[in-house]
PDB file of C-alpha atoms in Angstrom:
ATOM      1  CA  MET A   1    -214.148 -73.639-157.845  1.00  0.00           C
ATOM      2  CA  MET A   2    -216.966 -73.350-155.249  1.00  0.00           C
ATOM      3  CA  LEU A   3    -218.711 -76.363-153.628  1.00  0.00           C
ATOM      4  CA  VAL A   4    -222.668 -76.249-153.231  1.00  0.00           C
ATOM      5  CA  GLY A   5    -224.001 -76.132-150.501  1.00  0.00           C
ATOM      6  CA  ILE A   6    -221.551 -75.517-147.737  1.00  0.00           C
ATOM      7  CA  LYS A   7    -221.534 -72.588-146.694  1.00  0.00           C
ATOM      8  CA  ALA A   8    -217.797 -70.739-145.825  1.00  0.00           C
ATOM      9  CA  PRO A   9    -218.791 -68.491-141.935  1.00  0.00           C
ATOM     10  CA  MET A  10    -218.546 -65.495-142.286  1.00  0.00           C
ATOM     11  CA  ILE A  11    -215.380 -63.742-140.135  1.00  0.00           C
ATOM     12  CA  PRO A  12    -215.013 -59.981-140.923  1.00  0.00           C
ATOM     13  CA  MET A  13    -211.699 -59.617-142.136  1.00  0.00           C
ATOM     14  CA  LEU A  14    -209.527 -56.076-140.576  1.00  0.00           C
ATOM     15  CA  GLY A  15    -207.359 -54.779-142.402  1.00  0.00           C
ATOM     16  CA  ARG A  16    -204.559 -52.622-141.217  1.00  0.00           C
ATOM     17  CA  MET A  17    -207.164 -49.464-140.910  1.00  0.00           C
ATOM     18  CA  GLY A  18    -209.466 -51.434-137.994  1.00  0.00           C
ATOM     19  CA  LEU A  19    -206.082 -53.575-136.990  1.00  0.00           C
ATOM     20  CA  ILE A  20    -204.493 -50.673-135.127  1.00  0.00           C
ATOM     21  CA  PRO A  21    -207.347 -48.472-133.467  1.00  0.00           C
ATOM     22  CA  PHE A  22    -208.255 -52.550-132.328  1.00  0.00           C
ATOM     23  CA  ALA A  23    -204.663 -52.688-130.750  1.00  0.00           C
ATOM     24  CA  THR A  24    -205.107 -49.745-129.544  1.00  0.00           C
ATOM     25  CA  ALA A  25    -207.848 -49.770-127.855  1.00  0.00           C
ATOM     26  CA  ILE A  26    -207.341 -53.072-126.216  1.00  0.00           C
ATOM     27  CA  VAL A  27    -203.800 -51.261-124.882  1.00  0.00           C
ATOM     28  CA  ALA A  28    -205.297 -48.505-123.333  1.00  0.00           C
ATOM     29  CA  LEU A  29    -208.260 -50.774-121.784  1.00  0.00           C
ATOM     30  CA  SER A  30    -205.893 -53.173-120.622  1.00  0.00           C
ATOM     31  CA  ALA A  31    -203.636 -50.215-119.372  1.00  0.00           C
ATOM     32  CA  CYS A  32    -206.551 -49.283-117.188  1.00  0.00           C
ATOM     33  CA  SER A  33    -206.771 -50.430-113.717  1.00  0.00           C
ATOM     34  CA  SER A  34    -209.426 -49.237-110.982  1.00  0.00           C
ATOM     35  CA  LYS A  35    -206.517 -49.833-107.579  1.00  0.00           C
ATOM     36  CA  ALA A  36    -203.032 -49.016-107.579  1.00  0.00           C
ATOM     37  CA  PRO A  37    -200.408 -51.990-106.581  1.00  0.00           C
ATOM     38  CA  PRO A  38    -199.236 -51.552-102.715  1.00  0.00           C
ATOM     39  CA  PRO A  39    -195.990 -50.318-102.151  1.00  0.00           C
ATOM     40  CA  PRO A  40    -192.973 -51.833-101.143  1.00  0.00           C
ATOM     41  CA  PRO A  41    -192.618 -52.635 -97.781  1.00  0.00           C
ATOM     42  CA  THR A  42    -189.339 -50.499 -95.729  1.00  0.00           C
ATOM     43  CA  PRO A  43    -186.662 -52.606 -95.950  1.00  0.00           C
ATOM     44  CA  GLN A  44    -184.327 -53.364 -92.845  1.00  0.00           C
ATOM     45  CA  VAL A  45    -180.873 -52.081 -92.365  1.00  0.00           C
ATOM     46  CA  SER A  46    -177.970 -51.592 -89.625  1.00  0.00           C
ATOM     47  CA  VAL A  47    -176.727 -48.831 -88.652  1.00  0.00           C
ATOM     48  CA  ALA A  48    -172.713 -48.157 -87.992  1.00  0.00           C
ATOM     49  CA  LEU A  49    -171.405 -45.568 -85.933  1.00  0.00           C
ATOM     50  CA  PRO A  50    -168.297 -43.781 -87.457  1.00  0.00           C
ATOM     51  CA  LEU A  51    -164.400 -44.326 -86.790  1.00  0.00           C
ATOM     52  CA  GLN A  52    -162.588 -42.073 -86.057  1.00  0.00           C
ATOM     53  CA  ARG A  53    -158.876 -43.001 -86.266  1.00  0.00           C
ATOM     54  CA  ASP A  54    -155.246 -41.493 -87.917  1.00  0.00           C
ATOM     55  CA  VAL A  55    -154.645 -42.482 -91.868  1.00  0.00           C
ATOM     56  CA  VAL A  56    -151.191 -42.616 -93.490  1.00  0.00           C
ATOM     57  CA  ASP A  57    -151.376 -41.412 -97.087  1.00  0.00           C
ATOM     58  CA  TRP A  58    -149.848 -44.453 -99.056  1.00  0.00           C
ATOM     59  CA  ASP A  59    -149.271 -44.356-102.561  1.00  0.00           C
ATOM     60  CA  GLU A  60    -147.978 -47.275-105.110  1.00  0.00           C
ATOM     61  CA  TYR A  61    -146.273 -46.349-108.419  1.00  0.00           C
ATOM     62  CA  VAL A  62    -145.134 -48.956-110.856  1.00  0.00           C
ATOM     63  CA  GLY A  63    -142.091 -48.006-112.453  1.00  0.00           C
ATOM     64  CA  ARG A  64    -138.112 -48.370-112.472  1.00  0.00           C
ATOM     65  CA  PHE A  65    -135.172 -46.558-110.399  1.00  0.00           C
ATOM     66  CA  GLU A  66    -131.735 -45.077-111.850  1.00  0.00           C
ATOM     67  CA  ALA A  67    -129.127 -43.871-109.435  1.00  0.00           C
ATOM     68  CA  ILE A  68    -128.420 -40.884-109.774  1.00  0.00           C
ATOM     69  CA  GLN A  69    -124.255 -41.595-109.804  1.00  0.00           C
ATOM     70  CA  ASP A  70    -122.859 -44.561-110.870  1.00  0.00           C
ATOM     71  CA  VAL A  71    -119.873 -46.318-110.072  1.00  0.00           C
ATOM     72  CA  GLN A  72    -117.486 -48.448-112.739  1.00  0.00           C
ATOM     73  CA  LEU A  73    -114.778 -50.881-111.245  1.00  0.00           C
ATOM     74  CA  LEU A  74    -111.924 -50.638-114.089  1.00  0.00           C
ATOM     75  CA  PRO A  75    -108.735 -53.353-113.625  1.00  0.00           C
ATOM     76  CA  ARG A  76    -105.469 -51.185-114.420  1.00  0.00           C
ATOM     77  CA  VAL A  77    -104.102 -54.604-115.736  1.00  0.00           C
ATOM     78  CA  SER A  78    -105.395 -56.778-118.964  1.00  0.00           C
ATOM     79  CA  GLY A  79    -106.551 -60.580-117.378  1.00  0.00           C
ATOM     80  CA  THR A  80    -109.430 -62.090-114.721  1.00  0.00           C
ATOM     81  CA  ILE A  81    -110.190 -60.788-111.742  1.00  0.00           C
ATOM     82  CA  ASP A  82    -109.333 -64.335-109.128  1.00  0.00           C
ATOM     83  CA  ARG A  83    -110.025 -62.134-106.034  1.00  0.00           C
ATOM     84  CA  ILE A  84    -112.239 -59.241-104.422  1.00  0.00           C
ATOM     85  CA  PHE A  85    -110.221 -57.413-101.777  1.00  0.00           C
ATOM     86  CA  PHE A  86    -112.874 -55.342-100.271  1.00  0.00           C
ATOM     87  CA  CYS A  87    -116.620 -55.788 -98.919  1.00  0.00           C
ATOM     88  CA  GLN A  88    -119.848 -53.986-100.535  1.00  0.00           C
ATOM     89  CA  ARG A  89    -120.618 -50.655 -98.313  1.00  0.00           C
ATOM     90  CA  SER A  90    -116.434 -50.205 -97.086  1.00  0.00           C
ATOM     91  CA  ALA A  91    -115.554 -48.718-100.474  1.00  0.00           C
ATOM     92  CA  ARG A  92    -115.731 -44.490-100.023  1.00  0.00           C
ATOM     93  CA  ALA A  93    -116.104 -42.580-103.269  1.00  0.00           C
ATOM     94  CA  GLY A  94    -113.417 -39.703-103.557  1.00  0.00           C
ATOM     95  CA  ARG A  95    -110.294 -42.113-102.348  1.00  0.00           C
TER      96      ARG A  95
END
């Protein structure tokens, strides 16, 4: 249905083939500028003199340690142990 007396504005339709060159031209023209932006100012930095001193090497590992030799104290008679008649470090191996 068409209304008589009302004219639609004439807008040229850009198809896919017309839109790609148009977008490329806009991007190309906006990328061209006559002046380059000024370089950023140089940063202010502080300088320290190096120190000279001895360094101790230190390595830390996670793990378990196990003794080379084990000692077992076994009673010669059956029953419970009521008293201990020696201190730790007073017993010597080979006695």
